PDB file of C-alpha atoms in Angstrom:
ATOM      1  CA  MET A  48       0.825  20.902  17.412  1.00  0.00           C
ATOM      2  CA  ILE A  49      -0.581  18.586  14.731  1.00  0.00           C
ATOM      3  CA  MET A  50      -3.914  20.391  14.810  1.00  0.00           C
ATOM      4  CA  SER A  51      -2.196  23.759  14.357  1.00  0.00           C
ATOM      5  CA  PHE A  52      -0.203  22.431  11.417  1.00  0.00           C
ATOM      6  CA  THR A  53      -3.342  20.980   9.819  1.00  0.00           C
ATOM      7  CA  ILE A  54      -5.205  24.282  10.098  1.00  0.00           C
ATOM      8  CA  ALA A  55      -2.213  26.265   8.820  1.00  0.00           C
ATOM      9  CA  PHE A  56      -1.778  23.896   5.876  1.00  0.00           C
ATOM     10  CA  ALA A  57      -5.483  23.819   4.937  1.00  0.00           C
ATOM     11  CA  SER A  58      -6.196  27.555   5.250  1.00  0.00           C
ATOM     12  CA  PRO A  59      -4.628  28.625   1.941  1.00  0.00           C
ATOM     13  CA  PHE A  60      -6.649  25.980   0.103  1.00  0.00           C
ATOM     14  CA  GLY A  61      -9.866  27.338   1.616  1.00  0.00           C
ATOM     15  CA  TYR A  62      -8.910  30.829   0.541  1.00  0.00           C
ATOM     16  CA  LEU A  63      -8.108  29.621  -2.992  1.00  0.00           C
ATOM     17  CA  ALA A  64     -11.388  27.709  -3.192  1.00  0.00           C
ATOM     18  CA  GLY A  65     -13.320  30.820  -2.122  1.00  0.00           C
ATOM     19  CA  TRP A  66     -11.473  32.973  -4.636  1.00  0.00           C
ATOM     20  CA  LEU A  67     -12.106  30.448  -7.425  1.00  0.00           C
ATOM     21  CA  SER A  68     -15.767  30.269  -6.423  1.00  0.00           C
ATOM     22  CA  SER A  69     -16.066  34.015  -6.847  1.00  0.00           C
ATOM     23  CA  ILE A  70     -14.909  33.588 -10.453  1.00  0.00           C
ATOM     24  CA  ASP A  71     -17.024  30.524 -11.289  1.00  0.00           C
ATOM     25  CA  ARG A  72     -18.918  28.208  -8.958  1.00  0.00           C
ATOM     26  CA  ARG A  73     -17.469  25.092 -10.659  1.00  0.00           C
ATOM     27  CA  LEU A  74     -13.804  26.024 -10.290  1.00  0.00           C
ATOM     28  CA  PRO A  75     -13.356  24.833  -6.661  1.00  0.00           C
ATOM     29  CA  PHE A  76     -14.397  21.338  -7.762  1.00  0.00           C
ATOM     30  CA  VAL A  77     -11.923  21.432 -10.651  1.00  0.00           C
ATOM     31  CA  PHE A  78      -9.230  22.616  -8.224  1.00  0.00           C
ATOM     32  CA  THR A  79      -9.972  19.807  -5.751  1.00  0.00           C
ATOM     33  CA  PHE A  80     -10.072  17.212  -8.535  1.00  0.00           C
ATOM     34  CA  SER A  81      -6.737  18.471  -9.885  1.00  0.00           C
ATOM     35  CA  ILE A  82      -5.068  18.232  -6.472  1.00  0.00           C
ATOM     36  CA  TYR A  83      -6.472  14.713  -6.062  1.00  0.00           C
ATOM     37  CA  ILE A  84      -5.079  13.602  -9.440  1.00  0.00           C
ATOM     38  CA  ILE A  85      -1.674  15.137  -8.644  1.00  0.00           C
ATOM     39  CA  ALA A  86      -1.631  13.286  -5.308  1.00  0.00           C
ATOM     40  CA  ILE A  87      -2.465   9.987  -7.049  1.00  0.00           C
ATOM     41  CA  ILE A  88       0.397  10.517  -9.510  1.00  0.00           C
ATOM     42  CA  ILE A  89       2.861  11.364  -6.718  1.00  0.00           C
ATOM     43  CA  VAL A  90       1.848   8.353  -4.624  1.00  0.00           C
ATOM     44  CA  GLY A  91       1.971   6.109  -7.686  1.00  0.00           C
ATOM     45  CA  ARG A  92       5.544   7.154  -8.441  1.00  0.00           C
ATOM     46  CA  ILE A  93       6.847   6.426  -4.927  1.00  0.00           C
ATOM     47  CA  ARG A  94       9.055   3.352  -4.990  1.00  0.00           C
ATOM     48  CA  ASP A  95      10.310   1.120  -2.229  1.00  0.00           C
ATOM     49  CA  PRO A  96      14.005   1.623  -1.552  1.00  0.00           C
ATOM     50  CA  GLU A  97      16.226  -0.811  -3.418  1.00  0.00           C
ATOM     51  CA  PHE A  98      19.290  -2.172  -1.707  1.00  0.00           C
ATOM     52  CA  SER A  99      22.379  -3.364  -3.512  1.00  0.00           C
ATOM     53  CA  GLY A 100      24.717  -6.186  -2.504  1.00  0.00           C
ATOM     54  CA  ASP A 101      27.108  -3.667  -0.925  1.00  0.00           C
ATOM     55  CA  ASN A 102      25.192  -3.875   2.333  1.00  0.00           C
ATOM     56  CA  GLU A 103      25.765  -7.609   2.884  1.00  0.00           C
ATOM     57  CA  ALA A 104      28.228  -6.981   5.713  1.00  0.00           C
ATOM     58  CA  ALA A 105      25.699  -4.820   7.525  1.00  0.00           C
ATOM     59  CA  ASP A 106      23.019  -7.456   6.967  1.00  0.00           C
ATOM     60  CA  ASP A 107      25.276 -10.169   8.425  1.00  0.00           C
ATOM     61  CA  TRP A 108      25.985  -7.993  11.457  1.00  0.00           C
ATOM     62  CA  ASN A 109      22.252  -7.393  12.032  1.00  0.00           C
ATOM     63  CA  LYS A 110      21.463 -11.126  11.880  1.00  0.00           C
ATOM     64  CA  GLY A 111      23.841 -12.262  14.508  1.00  0.00           C
TER      65      GLY A 111
END
């Protein structure tokens, strides 16, 4: 199942890279670099969940 999902997810990017290569041989590298930069920005903006003091009762219940 994971392998099928990986192939299905990657196939459009291979098609796009081939199409971009037919326009200019450098464009697939620009495309890959752009996706990499976007991924870095997305990962950099992910924050750990912050918990407020409202959950103290649940925390006390989990401790004991």
